[in-house]
Coordinates of C-alpha atoms in Angstrom, one line a residue:
M1383 CA 35.1 -38.4 -41.5
S1384 CA 35.2 -38.4 -37.8
T1385 CA 33.1 -35.7 -36.2
L1386 CA 34.9 -32.6 -34.0
Q1387 CA 34.8 -34.2 -30.8
P1388 CA 36.6 -32.4 -27.9
V1389 CA 40.0 -34.3 -26.6
T1390 CA 41.1 -33.1 -23.5
D1391 CA 44.5 -33.3 -21.6
Q1392 CA 42.6 -35.5 -18.9
D1393 CA 41.4 -37.6 -22.4
L1394 CA 45.2 -38.1 -23.5
Y1395 CA 46.2 -38.6 -19.6
R1396 CA 43.8 -41.7 -19.0
L1397 CA 44.4 -42.8 -22.8
A1398 CA 48.1 -42.8 -22.0
E1399 CA 47.9 -44.7 -18.3
E1400 CA 45.8 -47.5 -20.5
V1401 CA 48.7 -47.8 -23.0
G1402 CA 51.2 -48.0 -20.2
Q1403 CA 49.4 -50.4 -18.2
G1404 CA 49.3 -52.5 -21.5
A1405 CA 52.7 -52.2 -22.3
R1406 CA 53.8 -53.2 -18.6
A1407 CA 51.6 -56.2 -18.4
A1408 CA 53.2 -57.4 -21.6
G1409 CA 57.1 -56.5 -20.7
W1410 CA 56.9 -54.4 -23.7
R1411 CA 58.5 -50.8 -24.5
I1412 CA 57.3 -48.3 -26.9
V1413 CA 58.7 -46.0 -29.5
T1414 CA 56.9 -43.1 -31.0
A1415 CA 57.7 -41.9 -34.9
E1416 CA 55.6 -38.8 -35.2
S1417 CA 55.2 -36.0 -37.5
C1418 CA 52.2 -34.4 -37.6
T1419 CA 51.9 -34.7 -34.0
A1420 CA 55.5 -33.5 -33.6
G1421 CA 56.1 -35.3 -30.5
W1422 CA 52.7 -35.1 -28.7
I1423 CA 52.0 -39.0 -28.4
A1424 CA 55.8 -39.4 -26.5
K1425 CA 54.9 -36.2 -24.7
A1426 CA 51.1 -37.9 -23.5
L1427 CA 53.0 -40.9 -22.7
T1428 CA 55.5 -39.2 -20.7
D1429 CA 53.0 -37.4 -18.4
V1430 CA 52.3 -40.6 -16.7
P1431 CA 54.5 -41.3 -13.5
G1432 CA 57.0 -44.5 -14.1
S1433 CA 56.7 -44.3 -18.1
S1434 CA 60.3 -44.9 -18.1
A1435 CA 59.6 -48.5 -17.4
W1436 CA 57.8 -48.9 -21.0
L1437 CA 58.5 -45.9 -23.2
D1438 CA 62.1 -46.1 -25.0
S1439 CA 62.1 -43.3 -27.2
G1440 CA 60.4 -40.8 -29.5
Y1441 CA 61.5 -39.4 -32.8
V1442 CA 59.8 -36.1 -34.3
T1443 CA 60.4 -36.8 -38.1
Y1444 CA 58.4 -33.8 -39.1
S1445 CA 60.4 -33.3 -42.2
N1446 CA 61.1 -35.5 -45.3
T1447 CA 64.7 -35.4 -44.5
A1448 CA 64.0 -36.6 -41.1
K1449 CA 61.9 -39.4 -42.0
I1450 CA 64.7 -40.8 -44.1
R1451 CA 67.3 -40.1 -41.7
D1452 CA 66.0 -40.9 -38.5
V1453 CA 63.6 -44.0 -39.2
G1454 CA 64.5 -45.4 -42.9
V1455 CA 61.7 -44.0 -44.9
L1456 CA 62.6 -44.6 -48.3
P1457 CA 62.9 -41.4 -50.6
Q1458 CA 60.9 -43.4 -53.8
T1459 CA 58.2 -44.1 -50.9
L1460 CA 58.0 -40.2 -50.1
S1461 CA 58.0 -39.4 -53.7
E1462 CA 55.4 -42.1 -55.2
H1463 CA 53.0 -42.0 -52.0
G1464 CA 53.9 -38.9 -50.2
A1465 CA 54.8 -38.2 -46.7
V1466 CA 50.7 -38.7 -45.9
S1467 CA 50.0 -42.0 -46.9
E1468 CA 50.1 -45.6 -45.6
E1469 CA 53.5 -46.5 -47.1
T1470 CA 55.0 -43.6 -45.4
V1471 CA 53.4 -44.6 -41.7
R1472 CA 54.4 -48.5 -42.4
E1473 CA 58.1 -47.6 -42.6
M1474 CA 58.3 -44.7 -40.3
A1475 CA 56.6 -47.7 -37.7
N1476 CA 59.5 -50.1 -39.1
G1477 CA 62.4 -48.5 -39.4
A1478 CA 61.8 -46.9 -35.3
L1479 CA 61.3 -50.8 -34.7
R1480 CA 64.9 -51.4 -36.2
A1481 CA 66.8 -48.4 -34.5
T1482 CA 65.6 -49.3 -31.2
G1483 CA 64.9 -53.1 -31.2
V1484 CA 61.8 -52.2 -29.2
E1485 CA 58.4 -54.1 -28.9
M1486 CA 56.2 -52.0 -30.6
A1487 CA 56.0 -48.7 -32.8
I1488 CA 53.3 -45.9 -33.2
A1489 CA 54.0 -43.7 -36.5
V1490 CA 51.5 -40.8 -37.4
S1491 CA 51.8 -38.5 -40.6
G1492 CA 49.3 -36.3 -41.6
I1493 CA 48.0 -32.9 -42.8
A1494 CA 46.8 -30.9 -39.8
G1495 CA 46.0 -27.3 -41.7
P1496 CA 45.1 -24.6 -41.8
D1497 CA 46.9 -25.2 -45.2
G1498 CA 48.8 -28.2 -46.9
G1499 CA 45.5 -30.3 -48.0
T1500 CA 44.9 -30.9 -51.5
A1501 CA 41.8 -32.7 -53.1
G1502 CA 43.4 -36.1 -52.6
K1503 CA 44.4 -35.5 -49.1
P1504 CA 42.4 -32.8 -47.4
V1505 CA 43.2 -30.9 -44.3
G1506 CA 42.5 -33.5 -41.5
T1507 CA 43.9 -36.6 -43.4
V1508 CA 45.9 -38.7 -40.8
W1509 CA 47.9 -41.9 -41.0
F1510 CA 48.5 -44.0 -38.4
A1511 CA 50.5 -47.2 -37.9
V1512 CA 51.1 -49.7 -35.1
A1513 CA 54.1 -52.2 -35.7
T1514 CA 55.6 -55.1 -33.6
P1515 CA 58.8 -57.0 -34.7
E1516 CA 58.3 -59.4 -37.5
E1517 CA 59.7 -62.1 -35.3
R1518 CA 56.5 -61.6 -33.3
G1519 CA 54.2 -62.7 -35.9
A1520 CA 52.9 -59.3 -36.4
A1521 CA 53.4 -56.7 -39.1
A1522 CA 52.2 -53.0 -39.0
V1523 CA 48.2 -52.3 -39.0
C1524 CA 47.7 -49.1 -40.6
D1525 CA 44.8 -47.0 -40.7
C1526 CA 43.9 -43.4 -42.1
R1527 CA 41.6 -40.7 -40.6
Q1528 CA 39.7 -37.9 -41.5
F1529 CA 39.8 -35.2 -38.6
T1530 CA 37.7 -31.8 -38.4
G1531 CA 38.4 -28.6 -36.7
D1532 CA 41.8 -26.2 -36.6
R1533 CA 45.1 -27.4 -36.5
E1534 CA 45.1 -27.8 -32.5
Q1535 CA 41.8 -29.9 -33.0
V1536 CA 43.1 -32.2 -36.0
R1537 CA 46.4 -32.8 -33.8
R1538 CA 44.7 -33.5 -30.2
Q1539 CA 42.3 -36.0 -32.0
S1540 CA 45.5 -37.5 -33.4
V1541 CA 47.3 -38.1 -30.6
S1542 CA 43.7 -39.4 -29.0
Y1543 CA 43.6 -41.8 -31.8
A1544 CA 46.8 -43.0 -31.8
L1545 CA 46.8 -43.9 -28.1
R1546 CA 43.7 -46.1 -28.6

């Protein structure tokens, strides 16, 4: 479980700058597929001047319908594993890559609270995926974190973690 660490707008800006520098140096463009952060990762990235050189687009796939329609998450994945799962964020990231043809996707889905948690997936559970196209020799790397705090704190920590 991650302990509550205040995440400021300045922290997010600094992290977004670092992501942009890395993407620019590699000649890569980025797409985001976001659920619980609802576009906040893309917002942080676009706060950086010149981000249009390396940020392609962002999908806010808050509902299961949007996850299926916009980034190709399989209905079976959602019914078997739920929206907050490794399988779902993997499909979100890979679907965003397929839809855009860019070099990197960042996907996130979680339970920000204050309700919606279960014993197996309590409030603060957030899954992340970073994917690159298969032909580049990499697949989605997924990770789960358990954040503490209120809804905004969980979301801020999620954006920070995704950018790191």
